[in-house]
């Protein structure tokens, strides 16, 4: 079976929506999305990989079709996101798997790897950062909120949740923007417009500082366990710059680094090219 199946898993009372394709007995690849999107960002990648791999893409809590409990009932932190997705892998029965991480998916997946290194077969990072030199000046307003979490600094971040900013994230750094379908950012904006979604995302902006604080732990994991590692990077990303991709080779000298002439959402323009690189990488480093 290579057709995409759309399911929900009950993760300790939280409904986590996920897309799944590929043979159920094939090596598992877990796709973790970023801000402000969901598993639909993998709509082109999943079919390109599902002939040889069991590809699973859950929506993080508060994103996409997964539950978005109220902030009084769920702490929107990256530690909590990682815990839920870790439990998700247990609920659906994944003992070992490869990781594909993007944006927010990177600190989520790297936290999982630190906690359970024995479960990780290999890692693919698509503009998923783990080094301070990978953060551009575009993070400055969020950094200001980390230093002073005032109402004023929180309110200043609301522009990052606007429909215009979402579309900009998809098109900035893309040489030919006619290749970027409006479907992805239009759906993202729909989810961002839900009641309470803005406060959820502002909470996560604030908590992102805990990911930066954990960078040394992520890097220590890379050095100790040396997972096979591939970075596929939109080199014109306004948030995560190429230096962050190159830095992985400092702790993982054998890491493969591939740059593509596109922006943050590299799969929007280069899904087939990236899929070809992933096929070759996973064929050599799979759990099959």
mmCIF file of C-alpha atoms in Angstrom:
data_model
loop_
_atom_site.group_PDB
_atom_site.id
_atom_site.type_symbol
_atom_site.label_atom_id
_atom_site.label_comp_id
_atom_site.label_asym_id
_atom_site.label_seq_id
_atom_site.Cartn_x
_atom_site.Cartn_y
_atom_site.Cartn_z
ATOM 1 C CA UNK A 1 0.000 0.000 0.000
ATOM 2 C CA UNK A 2 1.395 3.358 -1.016
ATOM 3 C CA UNK A 3 -1.781 5.469 -0.894
ATOM 4 C CA UNK A 4 -1.952 8.031 1.922
ATOM 5 C CA UNK A 5 -4.098 7.088 4.925
ATOM 6 C CA UNK A 6 -5.468 9.783 7.254
ATOM 7 C CA UNK A 7 -5.844 8.746 10.879
ATOM 8 C CA UNK A 8 -5.988 9.910 14.480
ATOM 9 C CA UNK A 9 -4.228 8.308 17.416
ATOM 10 C CA UNK A 10 -5.374 8.655 21.015
ATOM 11 C CA UNK A 11 -2.260 9.790 22.869
ATOM 12 C CA UNK A 12 -3.183 9.859 26.556
ATOM 13 C CA UNK A 13 -6.498 11.516 25.744
ATOM 14 C CA UNK A 14 -5.095 13.828 23.087
ATOM 15 C CA UNK A 15 -6.142 13.151 19.503
ATOM 16 C CA UNK A 16 -3.114 13.370 17.218
ATOM 17 C CA UNK A 17 -3.883 13.441 13.506
ATOM 18 C CA UNK A 18 -1.385 11.865 11.155
ATOM 19 C CA UNK A 19 -0.793 11.000 7.545
ATOM 20 C CA UNK A 20 0.676 7.606 6.740
ATOM 21 C CA UNK A 21 1.751 5.922 3.530
ATOM 22 C CA UNK A 22 3.900 3.051 2.416
ATOM 23 C CA UNK A 23 4.169 -0.636 3.331
ATOM 24 C CA UNK A 24 3.537 -1.279 7.020
ATOM 25 C CA UNK A 25 6.584 -3.557 7.197
ATOM 26 C CA UNK A 26 8.960 -1.033 5.584
ATOM 27 C CA UNK A 27 11.546 1.093 7.440
ATOM 28 C CA UNK A 28 9.808 3.937 9.259
ATOM 29 C CA UNK A 29 10.413 7.623 8.521
ATOM 30 C CA UNK A 30 8.773 10.077 10.939
ATOM 31 C CA UNK A 31 8.189 13.534 9.427
ATOM 32 C CA UNK A 32 7.961 16.430 11.911
ATOM 33 C CA UNK A 33 6.670 19.743 10.571
ATOM 34 C CA UNK A 34 7.301 23.298 11.745
ATOM 35 C CA UNK A 35 5.654 26.688 12.246
ATOM 36 C CA UNK A 36 3.005 27.622 11.255
ATOM 37 C CA UNK A 37 2.163 24.588 9.184
ATOM 38 C CA UNK A 38 1.218 20.938 9.736
ATOM 39 C CA UNK A 39 1.610 17.563 8.065
ATOM 40 C CA UNK A 40 0.149 18.915 4.831
ATOM 41 C CA UNK A 41 3.557 20.500 4.139
ATOM 42 C CA UNK A 42 4.674 16.954 3.201
ATOM 43 C CA UNK A 43 1.925 16.456 0.595
ATOM 44 C CA UNK A 44 4.480 16.146 -2.230
ATOM 45 C CA UNK A 45 7.222 14.376 -0.285
ATOM 46 C CA UNK A 46 5.132 11.532 1.122
ATOM 47 C CA UNK A 47 4.128 10.008 -2.236
ATOM 48 C CA UNK A 48 7.704 10.334 -3.466
ATOM 49 C CA UNK A 49 9.025 8.230 -0.565
ATOM 50 C CA UNK A 50 6.206 5.810 0.192
ATOM 51 C CA UNK A 51 7.140 3.126 -2.318
ATOM 52 C CA UNK A 52 10.083 2.030 -0.151
ATOM 53 C CA UNK A 53 9.413 3.493 3.286
ATOM 54 C CA UNK A 54 6.607 3.693 5.821
ATOM 55 C CA UNK A 55 6.207 7.455 6.019
ATOM 56 C CA UNK A 56 4.275 8.969 8.932
ATOM 57 C CA UNK A 57 3.600 12.683 9.456
ATOM 58 C CA UNK A 58 1.763 13.677 12.657
ATOM 59 C CA UNK A 59 0.406 17.154 13.302
ATOM 60 C CA UNK A 60 1.895 18.577 16.503
ATOM 61 C CA UNK A 61 -0.563 19.424 19.309
ATOM 62 C CA UNK A 62 -2.122 22.804 18.548
ATOM 63 C CA UNK A 63 -1.363 22.478 14.835
ATOM 64 C CA UNK A 64 -3.328 21.237 11.847
ATOM 65 C CA UNK A 65 -5.942 18.584 12.571
ATOM 66 C CA UNK A 66 -4.535 17.514 15.949
ATOM 67 C CA UNK A 67 -6.261 18.614 19.138
ATOM 68 C CA UNK A 68 -5.598 22.154 20.339
ATOM 69 C CA UNK A 69 -6.486 21.997 24.039
ATOM 70 C CA UNK A 70 -6.824 25.229 25.960
ATOM 71 C CA UNK A 71 -3.722 26.760 27.476
ATOM 72 C CA UNK A 72 -5.124 26.089 30.944
ATOM 73 C CA UNK A 73 -5.141 22.366 30.154
ATOM 74 C CA UNK A 74 -1.952 21.982 28.130
ATOM 75 C CA UNK A 75 1.404 23.725 28.415
ATOM 76 C CA UNK A 76 2.511 24.808 24.956
ATOM 77 C CA UNK A 77 6.208 24.173 25.387
ATOM 78 C CA UNK A 78 8.629 22.259 23.224
ATOM 79 C CA UNK A 79 9.203 19.809 26.045
ATOM 80 C CA UNK A 80 5.476 19.037 25.998
ATOM 81 C CA UNK A 81 5.365 18.744 22.199
ATOM 82 C CA UNK A 82 8.271 16.294 22.266
ATOM 83 C CA UNK A 83 6.659 14.255 25.031
ATOM 84 C CA UNK A 84 3.395 13.942 23.099
ATOM 85 C CA UNK A 85 5.108 12.934 19.848
ATOM 86 C CA UNK A 86 7.335 10.490 21.702
ATOM 87 C CA UNK A 87 4.212 8.897 23.176
ATOM 88 C CA UNK A 88 2.628 8.974 19.718
ATOM 89 C CA UNK A 89 5.431 6.791 18.373
ATOM 90 C CA UNK A 90 4.825 4.359 21.222
ATOM 91 C CA UNK A 91 1.053 4.305 20.662
ATOM 92 C CA UNK A 92 1.422 3.526 16.946
ATOM 93 C CA UNK A 93 4.132 0.975 17.693
ATOM 94 C CA UNK A 94 7.369 2.408 16.286
ATOM 95 C CA UNK A 95 10.311 0.819 18.081
ATOM 96 C CA UNK A 96 12.935 2.389 15.782
ATOM 97 C CA UNK A 97 12.622 5.014 13.094
ATOM 98 C CA UNK A 98 14.412 7.644 11.075
ATOM 99 C CA UNK A 99 13.581 11.303 11.637
ATOM 100 C CA UNK A 100 12.892 14.063 9.119
ATOM 101 C CA UNK A 101 12.783 17.356 11.026
ATOM 102 C CA UNK A 102 11.907 20.857 9.842
ATOM 103 C CA UNK A 103 11.832 24.121 11.801
ATOM 104 C CA UNK A 104 9.883 23.407 15.056
ATOM 105 C CA UNK A 105 10.149 19.714 14.262
ATOM 106 C CA UNK A 106 13.906 19.879 14.832
ATOM 107 C CA UNK A 107 13.945 20.716 18.556
ATOM 108 C CA UNK A 108 10.980 18.370 18.979
ATOM 109 C CA UNK A 109 12.774 15.482 17.286
ATOM 110 C CA UNK A 110 16.183 16.237 18.791
ATOM 111 C CA UNK A 111 14.664 16.183 22.283
ATOM 112 C CA UNK A 112 13.250 12.749 21.485
ATOM 113 C CA UNK A 113 16.652 11.590 20.261
ATOM 114 C CA UNK A 114 18.384 12.798 23.422
ATOM 115 C CA UNK A 115 15.861 10.932 25.581
ATOM 116 C CA UNK A 116 15.850 7.723 23.533
ATOM 117 C CA UNK A 117 18.908 7.502 21.291
ATOM 118 C CA UNK A 118 18.325 3.781 20.829
ATOM 119 C CA UNK A 119 15.164 4.521 18.833
ATOM 120 C CA UNK A 120 16.785 6.759 16.217
ATOM 121 C CA UNK A 121 18.094 5.096 13.059
ATOM 122 C CA UNK A 122 19.091 8.238 11.158
ATOM 123 C CA UNK A 123 18.222 11.941 10.926
ATOM 124 C CA UNK A 124 17.342 14.219 8.030
ATOM 125 C CA UNK A 125 17.172 17.927 8.810
ATOM 126 C CA UNK A 126 15.481 20.267 6.364
ATOM 127 C CA UNK A 127 16.167 23.758 7.697
ATOM 128 C CA UNK A 128 15.999 22.375 11.210
ATOM 129 C CA UNK A 129 18.532 24.097 13.408
ATOM 130 C CA UNK A 130 20.700 23.046 16.367
ATOM 131 C CA UNK A 131 23.424 25.728 16.397
ATOM 132 C CA UNK A 132 23.347 29.389 17.397
ATOM 133 C CA UNK A 133 25.158 30.417 14.216
ATOM 134 C CA UNK A 134 22.190 29.079 12.301
ATOM 135 C CA UNK A 135 19.854 31.748 13.712
ATOM 136 C CA UNK A 136 19.527 34.838 11.536
ATOM 137 C CA UNK A 137 18.856 38.410 12.632
ATOM 138 C CA UNK A 138 15.217 37.663 11.871
ATOM 139 C CA UNK A 139 15.053 36.152 15.343
ATOM 140 C CA UNK A 140 15.829 39.484 17.040
ATOM 141 C CA UNK A 141 12.192 40.390 17.923
ATOM 142 C CA UNK A 142 11.688 36.922 19.415
ATOM 143 C CA UNK A 143 14.989 37.181 21.282
ATOM 144 C CA UNK A 144 13.786 40.469 22.754
ATOM 145 C CA UNK A 145 10.736 38.644 24.095
ATOM 146 C CA UNK A 146 12.964 35.979 25.634
ATOM 147 C CA UNK A 147 14.904 38.651 27.512
ATOM 148 C CA UNK A 148 11.827 40.657 28.530
ATOM 149 C CA UNK A 149 8.524 38.750 28.229
ATOM 150 C CA UNK A 150 6.477 41.916 28.586
ATOM 151 C CA UNK A 151 3.032 42.479 27.093
ATOM 152 C CA UNK A 152 4.578 44.942 24.694
ATOM 153 C CA UNK A 153 7.213 42.504 23.437
ATOM 154 C CA UNK A 154 4.608 39.744 23.155
ATOM 155 C CA UNK A 155 2.278 42.022 21.190
ATOM 156 C CA UNK A 156 5.137 42.960 18.852
ATOM 157 C CA UNK A 157 5.316 39.328 17.727
ATOM 158 C CA UNK A 158 1.734 39.245 16.472
ATOM 159 C CA UNK A 159 2.893 40.478 13.075
ATOM 160 C CA UNK A 160 4.552 37.065 12.663
ATOM 161 C CA UNK A 161 1.072 35.507 12.772
ATOM 162 C CA UNK A 162 -0.411 37.668 10.025
ATOM 163 C CA UNK A 163 -1.511 36.168 6.684
ATOM 164 C CA UNK A 164 1.007 38.374 4.892
ATOM 165 C CA UNK A 165 3.887 37.071 7.006
ATOM 166 C CA UNK A 166 2.862 33.466 6.423
ATOM 167 C CA UNK A 167 2.889 33.979 2.662
ATOM 168 C CA UNK A 168 6.232 35.790 2.970
ATOM 169 C CA UNK A 169 7.734 32.800 4.783
ATOM 170 C CA UNK A 170 6.824 30.616 1.831
ATOM 171 C CA UNK A 171 8.100 32.943 -0.887
ATOM 172 C CA UNK A 172 11.077 34.805 0.598
ATOM 173 C CA UNK A 173 14.299 33.591 -0.994
ATOM 174 C CA UNK A 174 12.532 31.695 -3.775
ATOM 175 C CA UNK A 175 13.925 32.763 -7.177
ATOM 176 C CA UNK A 176 10.719 31.889 -9.007
ATOM 177 C CA UNK A 177 7.741 32.426 -6.702
ATOM 178 C CA UNK A 178 5.322 31.144 -9.347
ATOM 179 C CA UNK A 179 6.466 27.675 -8.274
ATOM 180 C CA UNK A 180 5.034 28.182 -4.766
ATOM 181 C CA UNK A 181 1.445 26.986 -4.533
ATOM 182 C CA UNK A 182 -0.839 29.179 -2.396
ATOM 183 C CA UNK A 183 -2.454 26.049 -0.990
ATOM 184 C CA UNK A 184 0.052 25.581 1.823
ATOM 185 C CA UNK A 185 0.095 29.075 3.267
ATOM 186 C CA UNK A 186 -3.646 29.533 2.774
ATOM 187 C CA UNK A 187 -4.325 26.440 4.874
ATOM 188 C CA UNK A 188 -1.763 27.570 7.449
ATOM 189 C CA UNK A 189 -3.557 30.903 7.743
ATOM 190 C CA UNK A 190 -6.851 29.090 8.263
ATOM 191 C CA UNK A 191 -5.386 27.234 11.246
ATOM 192 C CA UNK A 192 -3.762 30.395 12.621
ATOM 193 C CA UNK A 193 -7.138 32.170 12.534
ATOM 194 C CA UNK A 194 -8.794 29.695 14.921
ATOM 195 C CA UNK A 195 -9.814 31.150 18.291
ATOM 196 C CA UNK A 196 -6.907 30.859 20.719
ATOM 197 C CA UNK A 197 -4.355 29.771 18.121
ATOM 198 C CA UNK A 198 -2.567 33.120 18.331
ATOM 199 C CA UNK A 199 -1.871 32.761 22.053
ATOM 200 C CA UNK A 200 -0.676 29.188 21.546
ATOM 201 C CA UNK A 201 1.842 30.340 18.959
ATOM 202 C CA UNK A 202 2.993 33.269 21.076
ATOM 203 C CA UNK A 203 3.619 30.854 23.948
ATOM 204 C CA UNK A 204 5.789 28.734 21.658
ATOM 205 C CA UNK A 205 7.708 31.803 20.450
ATOM 206 C CA UNK A 206 8.559 32.478 24.062
ATOM 207 C CA UNK A 207 9.487 28.903 24.858
ATOM 208 C CA UNK A 208 11.796 28.569 21.849
ATOM 209 C CA UNK A 209 14.565 29.928 24.085
ATOM 210 C CA UNK A 210 14.595 26.530 25.819
ATOM 211 C CA UNK A 211 15.592 24.943 22.509
ATOM 212 C CA UNK A 212 18.577 27.260 22.154
ATOM 213 C CA UNK A 213 19.527 26.429 25.746
ATOM 214 C CA UNK A 214 19.478 22.745 24.776
ATOM 215 C CA UNK A 215 21.689 23.135 21.712
ATOM 216 C CA UNK A 216 24.748 21.889 23.682
ATOM 217 C CA UNK A 217 22.786 18.764 24.667
ATOM 218 C CA UNK A 218 21.737 18.144 21.074
ATOM 219 C CA UNK A 219 25.320 18.564 19.944
ATOM 220 C CA UNK A 220 26.580 16.198 22.658
ATOM 221 C CA UNK A 221 24.072 13.611 21.414
ATOM 222 C CA UNK A 222 25.411 13.988 17.866
ATOM 223 C CA UNK A 223 29.002 13.497 19.043
ATOM 224 C CA UNK A 224 28.247 10.515 21.260
ATOM 225 C CA UNK A 225 25.823 8.527 19.119
ATOM 226 C CA UNK A 226 26.861 9.669 15.624
ATOM 227 C CA UNK A 227 23.512 9.059 13.892
ATOM 228 C CA UNK A 228 23.731 8.972 10.096
ATOM 229 C CA UNK A 229 22.826 12.565 9.216
ATOM 230 C CA UNK A 230 21.632 14.400 6.132
ATOM 231 C CA UNK A 231 20.924 18.138 5.936
ATOM 232 C CA UNK A 232 18.830 19.332 2.991
ATOM 233 C CA UNK A 233 18.658 23.096 3.227
ATOM 234 C CA UNK A 234 16.953 25.945 1.451
ATOM 235 C CA UNK A 235 20.016 28.187 1.309
ATOM 236 C CA UNK A 236 18.002 31.425 1.139
ATOM 237 C CA UNK A 237 16.074 30.770 4.348
ATOM 238 C CA UNK A 238 15.498 34.108 6.159
ATOM 239 C CA UNK A 239 15.420 32.382 9.574
ATOM 240 C CA UNK A 240 17.868 29.454 9.519
ATOM 241 C CA UNK A 241 20.959 30.368 7.544
ATOM 242 C CA UNK A 242 23.420 27.991 5.809
ATOM 243 C CA UNK A 243 25.945 28.278 8.631
ATOM 244 C CA UNK A 244 23.536 26.254 10.754
ATOM 245 C CA UNK A 245 23.575 23.432 8.213
ATOM 246 C CA UNK A 246 27.353 23.427 7.909
ATOM 247 C CA UNK A 247 27.723 23.383 11.703
ATOM 248 C CA UNK A 248 26.384 19.832 11.909
ATOM 249 C CA UNK A 249 29.664 18.620 10.407
ATOM 250 C CA UNK A 250 31.495 19.974 13.439
ATOM 251 C CA UNK A 251 29.906 17.261 15.586
ATOM 252 C CA UNK A 252 29.108 14.827 12.797
ATOM 253 C CA UNK A 253 32.044 14.894 10.352
ATOM 254 C CA UNK A 254 30.311 12.336 8.166
ATOM 255 C CA UNK A 255 27.125 14.382 7.795
ATOM 256 C CA UNK A 256 25.974 14.993 4.234
ATOM 257 C CA UNK A 257 25.014 18.628 3.555
ATOM 258 C CA UNK A 258 23.013 19.568 0.473
ATOM 259 C CA UNK A 259 21.889 23.117 -0.374
ATOM 260 C CA UNK A 260 19.044 24.072 -2.680
ATOM 261 C CA UNK A 261 18.416 27.463 -4.265
ATOM 262 C CA UNK A 262 15.168 28.172 -2.434
ATOM 263 C CA UNK A 263 13.794 29.476 0.856
ATOM 264 C CA UNK A 264 12.532 28.224 4.209
ATOM 265 C CA UNK A 265 9.849 25.899 2.823
ATOM 266 C CA UNK A 266 12.195 24.073 0.480
ATOM 267 C CA UNK A 267 9.719 21.269 -0.204
ATOM 268 C CA UNK A 268 7.396 23.720 -1.924
ATOM 269 C CA UNK A 269 9.827 24.044 -4.827
ATOM 270 C CA UNK A 270 12.259 21.122 -4.541
ATOM 271 C CA UNK A 271 10.282 18.176 -3.153
ATOM 272 C CA UNK A 272 11.282 15.724 -5.878
ATOM 273 C CA UNK A 273 14.960 16.696 -5.788
ATOM 274 C CA UNK A 274 15.022 16.395 -2.002
ATOM 275 C CA UNK A 275 13.149 13.081 -2.168
ATOM 276 C CA UNK A 276 15.814 11.691 -4.507
ATOM 277 C CA UNK A 277 18.572 12.630 -2.044
ATOM 278 C CA UNK A 278 16.584 11.115 0.839
ATOM 279 C CA UNK A 279 16.038 7.855 -1.058
ATOM 280 C CA UNK A 280 19.767 7.438 -1.544
ATOM 281 C CA UNK A 281 20.522 8.373 2.082
ATOM 282 C CA UNK A 282 17.900 6.094 3.629
ATOM 283 C CA UNK A 283 18.812 3.182 1.372
ATOM 284 C CA UNK A 284 22.248 3.273 2.976
ATOM 285 C CA UNK A 285 21.068 4.088 6.507
ATOM 286 C CA UNK A 286 17.666 2.485 7.052
ATOM 287 C CA UNK A 287 16.323 0.039 9.599
ATOM 288 C CA UNK A 288 15.162 -2.322 6.877
#
